[in-house]
Amino acid sequence: MAQTRIILDTDIGTYYDDAVAVMFAAQSPELIVEGVTTCYGDTHLRAQIAAKVLEISGRSDIPVFKGIGVPMRDEALMFGFEGDGILEPGEEPAYEEQHAVDFMIETIMNNPGEITVVTLGTVSNIAHAIIKEPKVVDNIKELIMMAGVIVPIVDEKGVRRSPIEEYNFNNDKIAAELVLRSGMPMSLIPIDVTLGAPLLDEDLERIRTSDSPTAKLATKIFDLWPPQEKLIYTAVGIPTDHTALWLHDPLTVMHAFDRTLMQTYPLHIEAEYNASPVEFEMYIHNTNGKQDMLRTNPKKLPPNMDVALEVDGVAVSRLFADRLIAPVGNGVA
């Protein structure tokens, strides 16, 4: 079986889907996870969370590296629930001393054309890697990003479930602009597509009734999520009842080895800025005094990346549950 070598870059902790995406990657024999790197906010705590998740997944062999937590401009850190249901009080899991950016550069440059970077949060680490070593652009195999909005959608309750401006890119807009203009091979998995991949009730039940350590941890995290979701959505101006457990980040990881789950199209995506009303609390703290938001509208220009526009949500849910209920260590081929 051909394996894809990846670096998994994550803001694990704020939402449930990063943690279960790390479990999914650790449990996927199609992947060689070279390392997990952390971004956005308290990257030390995020690295500890990642290390604990990998330990529970039986994959302490996968190294974890602390990365860039501060955006290149502005400061828009949203509160989260960092480590709830994962870390015990006073627990301090160890991780690698090398910085995530240096690890990325070293791994990509020592393995030209072989390393795929999958980003589940800001693109801060890969942007800094490009600045420090521009040849990363020519030596990376692919960058797969969970980010952006192509077609904003509204759910059956009339709630706009995807914003006009997406969270990951806007938490480090300058990094996103740099990466989008880098010219490296890229795939974009936008939130309007990931919202087509909820965890189905029957697959959630398979996870809940499994004795697998990964399934047990996922169940614990899922049970904590609905009240957390309500607080977060209320803080950003979209009070709503719990809707679904969306597989944003696991779906993005899946794309590293399975191109049948989503239909992608070659499009030209640029970083463009639009003035927006202050709709989200996270945007109030821009230090430049403007509410300029990065958007990812397609342009009628030569394609610069592949963009997912359609998803087989049923297949995604099934595959996700299959991996989480599998025996721990399933990801070691």
mmCIF file of C-alpha atoms in Angstrom, residues 1 14 38 56-57 61 64 90 104 143-145 163 176-177 194 232-233 253 257 263 277 296:
data_model
loop_
_atom_site.group_PDB
_atom_site.id
_atom_site.type_symbol
_atom_site.label_atom_id
_atom_site.label_comp_id
_atom_site.label_asym_id
_atom_site.label_seq_id
_atom_site.Cartn_x
_atom_site.Cartn_y
_atom_site.Cartn_z
ATOM 1 C CA MET A 1 0.000 0.000 0.000
ATOM 2 C CA THR A 14 -10.578 25.097 20.619
ATOM 3 C CA THR A 38 0.590 23.429 16.592
ATOM 4 C CA ILE A 56 -4.202 7.612 23.937
ATOM 5 C CA SER A 57 -4.148 6.640 20.257
ATOM 6 C CA ASP A 61 6.013 7.577 18.209
ATOM 7 C CA VAL A 64 4.788 16.988 18.382
ATOM 8 C CA GLY A 90 -1.786 19.410 36.424
ATOM 9 C CA MET A 104 8.668 21.768 8.679
ATOM 10 C CA LEU A 143 -0.393 21.942 0.951
ATOM 11 C CA ILE A 144 -3.944 20.907 1.928
ATOM 12 C CA MET A 145 -5.829 23.614 3.835
ATOM 13 C CA PRO A 163 -19.523 32.741 7.266
ATOM 14 C CA ALA A 176 -2.870 33.424 4.413
ATOM 15 C CA GLU A 177 -2.134 36.056 1.771
ATOM 16 C CA THR A 194 -17.013 20.507 5.203
ATOM 17 C CA ILE A 232 -19.037 30.125 21.148
ATOM 18 C CA TYR A 233 -21.863 30.887 18.732
ATOM 19 C CA VAL A 253 -7.001 14.784 6.550
ATOM 20 C CA PHE A 257 -4.942 9.877 0.795
ATOM 21 C CA GLN A 263 -14.960 16.587 -6.089
ATOM 22 C CA PRO A 277 -19.739 45.145 9.594
ATOM 23 C CA THR A 296 -11.660 33.688 -0.911
#
